[in-house]
PDB file of C-alpha atoms in Angstrom:
ATOM      1  CA  UNK A1193       3.638  -6.685   7.620  1.00 61.00           C
ATOM      2  CA  UNK A1194       0.856  -5.291   5.523  1.00 66.00           C
ATOM      3  CA  UNK A1195      -0.146  -1.823   6.650  1.00 88.00           C
ATOM      4  CA  UNK A1196      -2.635   0.771   5.540  1.00 93.00           C
ATOM      5  CA  UNK A1197      -2.142   4.396   6.581  1.00 94.00           C
ATOM      6  CA  UNK A1198      -4.721   7.150   6.550  1.00 95.00           C
ATOM      7  CA  UNK A1199      -3.008  10.309   7.673  1.00 94.00           C
ATOM      8  CA  UNK A1200      -6.112  12.510   7.894  1.00 95.00           C
ATOM      9  CA  UNK A1201      -8.172  11.716  11.008  1.00 95.00           C
ATOM     10  CA  UNK A1202     -10.784  14.309  10.031  1.00 97.00           C
ATOM     11  CA  UNK A1203     -11.745  16.212   6.917  1.00 97.00           C
ATOM     12  CA  UNK A1204     -14.445  18.732   6.200  1.00 97.00           C
ATOM     13  CA  UNK A1205     -16.048  19.704   2.902  1.00 98.00           C
ATOM     14  CA  UNK A1206     -18.842  22.009   1.902  1.00 97.00           C
ATOM     15  CA  UNK A1207     -21.860  20.600   0.190  1.00 97.00           C
ATOM     16  CA  UNK A1208     -21.402  20.364  -3.595  1.00 97.00           C
ATOM     17  CA  UNK A1209     -17.620  20.700  -3.303  1.00 97.00           C
ATOM     18  CA  UNK A1210     -14.947  18.076  -3.938  1.00 98.00           C
ATOM     19  CA  UNK A1211     -12.820  16.418  -1.304  1.00 98.00           C
ATOM     20  CA  UNK A1212      -9.937  13.939  -1.493  1.00 98.00           C
ATOM     21  CA  UNK A1213      -9.149  11.430   1.225  1.00 98.00           C
ATOM     22  CA  UNK A1214      -5.635  10.012   1.344  1.00 97.00           C
ATOM     23  CA  UNK A1215      -4.447   6.470   1.837  1.00 97.00           C
ATOM     24  CA  UNK A1216      -1.069   4.811   1.534  1.00 96.00           C
ATOM     25  CA  UNK A1217      -0.262   1.155   1.934  1.00 94.00           C
ATOM     26  CA  UNK A1218       2.730  -1.042   2.240  1.00 91.00           C
ATOM     27  CA  UNK A1219       3.083  -4.378   0.514  1.00 86.00           C
ATOM     28  CA  UNK A1220       5.654  -6.464  -1.275  1.00 84.00           C
ATOM     29  CA  UNK A1221       2.975  -8.254  -3.290  1.00 82.00           C
ATOM     30  CA  UNK A1222       2.454  -7.483  -6.946  1.00 80.00           C
ATOM     31  CA  UNK A1223      -1.189  -8.466  -7.098  1.00 82.00           C
ATOM     32  CA  UNK A1224      -3.642  -7.097  -4.579  1.00 88.00           C
ATOM     33  CA  UNK A1225      -6.906  -5.247  -4.186  1.00 92.00           C
ATOM     34  CA  UNK A1226      -7.712  -1.934  -2.585  1.00 94.00           C
ATOM     35  CA  UNK A1227     -11.031  -0.778  -1.204  1.00 95.00           C
ATOM     36  CA  UNK A1228     -12.751   2.204   0.285  1.00 97.00           C
ATOM     37  CA  UNK A1229     -15.499   1.471   2.784  1.00 97.00           C
ATOM     38  CA  UNK A1230     -17.914   3.974   4.288  1.00 97.00           C
ATOM     39  CA  UNK A1231     -19.201   3.699   7.848  1.00 96.00           C
ATOM     40  CA  UNK A1232     -22.135   6.043   8.524  1.00 94.00           C
ATOM     41  CA  UNK A1233     -23.458   6.653  12.046  1.00 90.00           C
ATOM     42  CA  UNK A1234     -25.589   3.536  11.682  1.00 86.00           C
ATOM     43  CA  UNK A1235     -22.270   1.627  11.979  1.00 89.00           C
ATOM     44  CA  UNK A1236     -22.734  -0.698   9.012  1.00 90.00           C
ATOM     45  CA  UNK A1237     -19.722  -0.764   6.710  1.00 93.00           C
ATOM     46  CA  UNK A1238     -20.572  -0.264   3.054  1.00 94.00           C
ATOM     47  CA  UNK A1239     -18.281  -0.749   0.073  1.00 95.00           C
ATOM     48  CA  UNK A1240     -17.742   2.485  -1.848  1.00 96.00           C
ATOM     49  CA  UNK A1241     -15.229   1.471  -4.481  1.00 95.00           C
ATOM     50  CA  UNK A1242     -12.716  -1.239  -5.324  1.00 94.00           C
ATOM     51  CA  UNK A1243      -9.484  -1.194  -7.337  1.00 93.00           C
ATOM     52  CA  UNK A1244      -7.484  -4.118  -8.666  1.00 91.00           C
ATOM     53  CA  UNK A1245      -3.772  -3.419  -8.570  1.00 89.00           C
ATOM     54  CA  UNK A1246      -3.063  -4.861 -11.998  1.00 87.00           C
ATOM     55  CA  UNK A1247      -5.538  -2.467 -13.610  1.00 86.00           C
ATOM     56  CA  UNK A1248      -3.971   0.868 -14.426  1.00 82.00           C
ATOM     57  CA  UNK A1249      -7.279   2.590 -14.990  1.00 88.00           C
ATOM     58  CA  UNK A1250      -8.643   4.311 -11.912  1.00 91.00           C
ATOM     59  CA  UNK A1251     -11.946   2.958 -10.652  1.00 91.00           C
ATOM     60  CA  UNK A1252     -15.012   5.204 -10.697  1.00 91.00           C
ATOM     61  CA  UNK A1253     -18.440   4.809  -9.136  1.00 91.00           C
ATOM     62  CA  UNK A1254     -20.705   7.763  -9.848  1.00 94.00           C
ATOM     63  CA  UNK A1255     -19.411  10.666  -7.703  1.00 97.00           C
ATOM     64  CA  UNK A1256     -16.627   8.542  -6.227  1.00 97.00           C
ATOM     65  CA  UNK A1257     -13.315   7.967  -7.954  1.00 96.00           C
ATOM     66  CA  UNK A1258      -9.844   6.916  -6.950  1.00 96.00           C
ATOM     67  CA  UNK A1259      -6.366   8.055  -7.815  1.00 96.00           C
ATOM     68  CA  UNK A1260      -4.307   4.891  -7.755  1.00 95.00           C
ATOM     69  CA  UNK A1261      -0.549   5.416  -7.887  1.00 94.00           C
ATOM     70  CA  UNK A1262       0.964   1.939  -7.720  1.00 92.00           C
ATOM     71  CA  UNK A1263       4.603   2.985  -7.612  1.00 91.00           C
ATOM     72  CA  UNK A1264       3.915   5.398  -4.775  1.00 93.00           C
ATOM     73  CA  UNK A1265       1.580   2.891  -3.062  1.00 93.00           C
ATOM     74  CA  UNK A1266      -1.058   5.560  -2.837  1.00 95.00           C
ATOM     75  CA  UNK A1267      -4.819   5.112  -3.163  1.00 96.00           C
ATOM     76  CA  UNK A1268      -6.811   8.301  -2.603  1.00 97.00           C
ATOM     77  CA  UNK A1269     -10.584   8.687  -2.785  1.00 98.00           C
ATOM     78  CA  UNK A1270     -12.155  11.681  -4.464  1.00 98.00           C
ATOM     79  CA  UNK A1271     -15.746  12.579  -3.706  1.00 98.00           C
ATOM     80  CA  UNK A1272     -17.260  15.038  -6.139  1.00 97.00           C
ATOM     81  CA  UNK A1273     -20.384  17.121  -5.571  1.00 97.00           C
ATOM     82  CA  UNK A1274     -20.374  16.196  -1.877  1.00 97.00           C
ATOM     83  CA  UNK A1275     -23.734  15.573  -0.272  1.00 97.00           C
ATOM     84  CA  UNK A1276     -24.846  15.623   3.348  1.00 96.00           C
ATOM     85  CA  UNK A1277     -25.281  11.857   3.173  1.00 95.00           C
ATOM     86  CA  UNK A1278     -21.588  11.457   2.475  1.00 97.00           C
ATOM     87  CA  UNK A1279     -20.786  12.367   6.064  1.00 97.00           C
ATOM     88  CA  UNK A1280     -19.259   9.244   7.596  1.00 97.00           C
ATOM     89  CA  UNK A1281     -16.044   7.480   8.521  1.00 97.00           C
ATOM     90  CA  UNK A1282     -14.152   6.307   5.473  1.00 98.00           C
ATOM     91  CA  UNK A1283     -11.796   3.372   5.684  1.00 97.00           C
ATOM     92  CA  UNK A1284      -9.173   2.390   3.194  1.00 97.00           C
ATOM     93  CA  UNK A1285      -8.550  -1.363   3.070  1.00 95.00           C
ATOM     94  CA  UNK A1286      -6.360  -3.834   1.301  1.00 90.00           C
ATOM     95  CA  UNK A1287      -6.136  -7.537   0.622  1.00 87.00           C
ATOM     96  CA  UNK A1288      -3.863  -9.940  -1.156  1.00 80.00           C
ATOM     97  CA  UNK A1289      -2.772 -13.506  -1.167  1.00 72.00           C
ATOM     98  CA  UNK A1290      -5.302 -16.274  -1.174  1.00 70.00           C
ATOM     99  CA  UNK A1291      -7.945 -14.874   1.139  1.00 73.00           C
ATOM    100  CA  UNK A1292     -10.500 -12.132   1.021  1.00 77.00           C
ATOM    101  CA  UNK A1293      -9.728 -10.888   4.529  1.00 83.00           C
ATOM    102  CA  UNK A1294      -9.178  -7.131   4.665  1.00 90.00           C
ATOM    103  CA  UNK A1295      -6.625  -5.025   6.488  1.00 91.00           C
ATOM    104  CA  UNK A1296      -8.060  -1.619   7.323  1.00 94.00           C
ATOM    105  CA  UNK A1297      -6.589   1.806   7.877  1.00 94.00           C
ATOM    106  CA  UNK A1298      -7.533   3.897  10.899  1.00 94.00           C
ATOM    107  CA  UNK A1299     -10.192   5.842   9.060  1.00 95.00           C
ATOM    108  CA  UNK A1300     -10.964   9.441   8.131  1.00 97.00           C
ATOM    109  CA  UNK A1301     -14.029  11.147   9.529  1.00 97.00           C
ATOM    110  CA  UNK A1302     -15.643  13.298   6.837  1.00 98.00           C
ATOM    111  CA  UNK A1303     -17.912  16.165   7.761  1.00 97.00           C
ATOM    112  CA  UNK A1304     -20.115  17.783   5.146  1.00 97.00           C
ATOM    113  CA  UNK A1305     -21.234  21.323   5.874  1.00 96.00           C
ATOM    114  CA  UNK A1306     -23.893  23.482   4.289  1.00 92.00           C
TER     115      UNK A1306
ATOM    116  CA  UNK B 597     -32.123 -10.269   0.111  1.00 63.00           C
ATOM    117  CA  UNK B 598     -31.375 -10.134   3.804  1.00 83.00           C
ATOM    118  CA  UNK B 599     -27.933  -8.911   4.660  1.00 94.00           C
ATOM    119  CA  UNK B 600     -25.627 -10.182   7.374  1.00 97.00           C
ATOM    120  CA  UNK B 601     -27.616 -10.416  10.574  1.00 97.00           C
ATOM    121  CA  UNK B 602     -25.974  -9.972  13.948  1.00 97.00           C
ATOM    122  CA  UNK B 603     -27.391 -10.266  17.424  1.00 97.00           C
ATOM    123  CA  UNK B 604     -27.567  -8.738  19.886  1.00 97.00           C
ATOM    124  CA  UNK B 605     -27.117  -5.158  18.679  1.00 96.00           C
ATOM    125  CA  UNK B 606     -26.185  -4.063  22.166  1.00 97.00           C
ATOM    126  CA  UNK B 607     -24.969  -6.046  25.117  1.00 97.00           C
ATOM    127  CA  UNK B 608     -24.088  -4.754  28.553  1.00 98.00           C
ATOM    128  CA  UNK B 609     -22.614  -7.239  30.966  1.00 97.00           C
ATOM    129  CA  UNK B 610     -20.480  -7.409  34.046  1.00 97.00           C
ATOM    130  CA  UNK B 611     -16.874  -8.476  34.167  1.00 97.00           C
ATOM    131  CA  UNK B 612     -16.519 -12.225  34.409  1.00 97.00           C
ATOM    132  CA  UNK B 613     -19.738 -13.048  32.595  1.00 97.00           C
ATOM    133  CA  UNK B 614     -19.903 -15.088  29.420  1.00 97.00           C
ATOM    134  CA  UNK B 615     -20.869 -13.235  26.254  1.00 98.00           C
ATOM    135  CA  UNK B 616     -22.072 -14.851  23.045  1.00 98.00           C
ATOM    136  CA  UNK B 617     -22.396 -12.883  19.837  1.00 98.00           C
ATOM    137  CA  UNK B 618     -24.238 -14.381  16.905  1.00 98.00           C
ATOM    138  CA  UNK B 619     -24.033 -13.984  13.164  1.00 98.00           C
ATOM    139  CA  UNK B 620     -26.040 -15.197  10.210  1.00 98.00           C
ATOM    140  CA  UNK B 621     -24.129 -14.642   6.954  1.00 97.00           C
ATOM    141  CA  UNK B 622     -25.698 -13.979   3.588  1.00 96.00           C
ATOM    142  CA  UNK B 623     -26.974 -17.181   2.041  1.00 95.00           C
ATOM    143  CA  UNK B 624     -24.499 -18.601  -0.454  1.00 93.00           C
ATOM    144  CA  UNK B 625     -21.489 -16.806   0.976  1.00 94.00           C
ATOM    145  CA  UNK B 626     -18.553 -19.096   1.669  1.00 90.00           C
ATOM    146  CA  UNK B 627     -16.378 -16.899   3.847  1.00 93.00           C
ATOM    147  CA  UNK B 628     -17.186 -15.393   7.212  1.00 95.00           C
ATOM    148  CA  UNK B 629     -15.163 -12.880   9.184  1.00 96.00           C
ATOM    149  CA  UNK B 630     -15.266 -11.528  12.721  1.00 97.00           C
ATOM    150  CA  UNK B 631     -13.823  -8.035  13.240  1.00 97.00           C
ATOM    151  CA  UNK B 632     -13.518  -5.919  16.362  1.00 97.00           C
ATOM    152  CA  UNK B 633     -13.607  -2.118  16.272  1.00 96.00           C
ATOM    153  CA  UNK B 634     -12.266   0.098  19.040  1.00 94.00           C
ATOM    154  CA  UNK B 635     -11.154   3.707  19.121  1.00 90.00           C
ATOM    155  CA  UNK B 636      -7.640   2.724  20.100  1.00 88.00           C
ATOM    156  CA  UNK B 637      -7.013  -0.145  17.689  1.00 89.00           C
ATOM    157  CA  UNK B 638      -9.438   0.505  14.854  1.00 91.00           C
ATOM    158  CA  UNK B 639     -10.772  -2.492  12.932  1.00 94.00           C
ATOM    159  CA  UNK B 640      -9.008  -5.735  13.724  1.00 94.00           C
ATOM    160  CA  UNK B 641      -9.649  -9.103  12.140  1.00 94.00           C
ATOM    161  CA  UNK B 642     -10.198 -11.690  14.844  1.00 96.00           C
ATOM    162  CA  UNK B 643     -10.855 -14.829  12.841  1.00 96.00           C
ATOM    163  CA  UNK B 644     -12.207 -15.958   9.510  1.00 94.00           C
ATOM    164  CA  UNK B 645     -13.778 -19.103   8.131  1.00 94.00           C
ATOM    165  CA  UNK B 646     -13.933 -20.610   4.660  1.00 92.00           C
ATOM    166  CA  UNK B 647     -16.661 -23.209   4.139  1.00 92.00           C
ATOM    167  CA  UNK B 648     -17.242 -23.330   7.913  1.00 94.00           C
ATOM    168  CA  UNK B 649     -13.580 -24.139   8.623  1.00 94.00           C
ATOM    169  CA  UNK B 650     -11.472 -21.678  10.644  1.00 94.00           C
ATOM    170  CA  UNK B 651      -8.596 -20.556   8.441  1.00 91.00           C
ATOM    171  CA  UNK B 652      -6.855 -17.870  10.434  1.00 90.00           C
ATOM    172  CA  UNK B 653      -7.471 -17.173  14.106  1.00 92.00           C
ATOM    173  CA  UNK B 654      -4.232 -15.300  14.723  1.00 91.00           C
ATOM    174  CA  UNK B 655      -6.187 -12.176  15.589  1.00 91.00           C
ATOM    175  CA  UNK B 656      -8.061 -13.752  18.484  1.00 94.00           C
ATOM    176  CA  UNK B 657      -6.737 -11.875  21.516  1.00 88.00           C
ATOM    177  CA  UNK B 658      -6.436 -14.755  23.939  1.00 85.00           C
ATOM    178  CA  UNK B 659      -7.961 -18.006  25.094  1.00 91.00           C
ATOM    179  CA  UNK B 660     -10.965 -16.221  26.494  1.00 96.00           C
ATOM    180  CA  UNK B 661     -12.161 -15.756  22.929  1.00 97.00           C
ATOM    181  CA  UNK B 662     -13.539 -18.585  20.838  1.00 97.00           C
ATOM    182  CA  UNK B 663     -15.476 -18.732  17.586  1.00 97.00           C
ATOM    183  CA  UNK B 664     -17.454 -21.470  15.929  1.00 97.00           C
ATOM    184  CA  UNK B 665     -19.257 -21.994  12.677  1.00 97.00           C
ATOM    185  CA  UNK B 666     -21.290 -25.175  13.017  1.00 96.00           C
ATOM    186  CA  UNK B 667     -22.961 -24.703   9.632  1.00 95.00           C
ATOM    187  CA  UNK B 668     -23.002 -22.364   6.658  1.00 94.00           C
ATOM    188  CA  UNK B 669     -25.718 -20.146   8.096  1.00 95.00           C
ATOM    189  CA  UNK B 670     -24.551 -19.502  11.642  1.00 96.00           C
ATOM    190  CA  UNK B 671     -21.494 -18.441  13.588  1.00 98.00           C
ATOM    191  CA  UNK B 672     -20.826 -17.456  17.186  1.00 98.00           C
ATOM    192  CA  UNK B 673     -18.121 -15.490  18.914  1.00 98.00           C
ATOM    193  CA  UNK B 674     -17.847 -16.242  22.602  1.00 98.00           C
ATOM    194  CA  UNK B 675     -15.952 -14.412  25.310  1.00 97.00           C
ATOM    195  CA  UNK B 676     -15.548 -16.193  28.621  1.00 97.00           C
ATOM    196  CA  UNK B 677     -14.839 -14.614  31.030  1.00 96.00           C
ATOM    197  CA  UNK B 678     -15.416 -11.108  29.735  1.00 97.00           C
ATOM    198  CA  UNK B 679     -13.264  -8.150  30.817  1.00 96.00           C
ATOM    199  CA  UNK B 680     -13.774  -4.374  30.532  1.00 97.00           C
ATOM    200  CA  UNK B 681     -11.076  -4.179  27.838  1.00 96.00           C
ATOM    201  CA  UNK B 682     -13.278  -6.374  25.623  1.00 97.00           C
ATOM    202  CA  UNK B 683     -15.700  -3.476  25.262  1.00 97.00           C
ATOM    203  CA  UNK B 684     -15.939  -2.791  21.531  1.00 97.00           C
ATOM    204  CA  UNK B 685     -18.152  -3.131  18.493  1.00 97.00           C
ATOM    205  CA  UNK B 686     -17.903  -6.598  17.011  1.00 98.00           C
ATOM    206  CA  UNK B 687     -18.671  -6.967  13.329  1.00 97.00           C
ATOM    207  CA  UNK B 688     -19.447 -10.046  11.354  1.00 97.00           C
ATOM    208  CA  UNK B 689     -18.947  -9.973   7.595  1.00 96.00           C
ATOM    209  CA  UNK B 690     -19.405 -12.489   4.823  1.00 95.00           C
ATOM    210  CA  UNK B 691     -18.091 -12.831   1.303  1.00 92.00           C
ATOM    211  CA  UNK B 692     -19.124 -14.915  -1.642  1.00 90.00           C
ATOM    212  CA  UNK B 693     -15.573 -15.169  -2.827  1.00 79.00           C
ATOM    213  CA  UNK B 694     -12.849 -17.007  -0.930  1.00 74.00           C
ATOM    214  CA  UNK B 695      -9.952 -15.441  -2.761  1.00 75.00           C
ATOM    215  CA  UNK B 696      -8.784 -11.831  -2.708  1.00 77.00           C
ATOM    216  CA  UNK B 697     -10.833  -9.042  -4.202  1.00 81.00           C
ATOM    217  CA  UNK B 698     -14.205 -10.141  -2.939  1.00 83.00           C
ATOM    218  CA  UNK B 699     -16.520  -7.600  -1.374  1.00 88.00           C
ATOM    219  CA  UNK B 700     -17.153  -8.089   2.298  1.00 91.00           C
ATOM    220  CA  UNK B 701     -20.740  -7.508   3.401  1.00 94.00           C
ATOM    221  CA  UNK B 702     -20.934  -6.362   6.991  1.00 95.00           C
ATOM    222  CA  UNK B 703     -23.594  -6.683   9.601  1.00 96.00           C
ATOM    223  CA  UNK B 704     -24.635  -3.754  11.767  1.00 95.00           C
ATOM    224  CA  UNK B 705     -22.329  -4.845  14.556  1.00 96.00           C
ATOM    225  CA  UNK B 706     -22.814  -5.824  18.176  1.00 97.00           C
ATOM    226  CA  UNK B 707     -21.793  -3.158  20.672  1.00 97.00           C
ATOM    227  CA  UNK B 708     -20.438  -4.843  23.795  1.00 98.00           C
ATOM    228  CA  UNK B 709     -19.952  -3.005  27.054  1.00 98.00           C
ATOM    229  CA  UNK B 710     -18.302  -4.876  29.902  1.00 98.00           C
ATOM    230  CA  UNK B 711     -18.615  -3.123  33.243  1.00 97.00           C
TER     231      UNK B 711
END
């Protein structure tokens, strides 16, 4: 079964600091995609960043970057220069095969303090 | 561009009543997904459609749940009869891409409370 594990239920970071959220996954597939989604209090899920497994280069989107370790099946999200608006639930997700359906982890709640 | 539109945003009903949740995907998107979010189980995929055809409904909890997509711009998720354990936030999402790697665009969710 495909699983996604986020071992940190909650994290806290001070404004302007850097924080890393962890994610591990389990798959026997060689080609797959990994995602980080953000869910603010408004509830709507928003894509933060996406990584294709066959690309060795880590994806980056402005202050957000990933550390993708394929052999270790690890996909962590680094948020640099944290802002108050980054406070949200962050979900790691994964898909493979022939469909775009996503399997989600349990989420990490990020608090940003002044 | 309008995003994925879900209605109602909130629904409170009594056990045994029928509940219908509605979703309008983004125009041009070929795939539609229904997810359920609870504290205990997180985000679970209930069912998804490609080109209006149900592809995988293995996540539908039981026969009380049914989903339809009569056309490319509308889908419903129905629960009949509803039970307190169905209380959750139900999300609809759509994707332009049928294969893996496509971004899912989510609606704001429908929060269902069954008393």
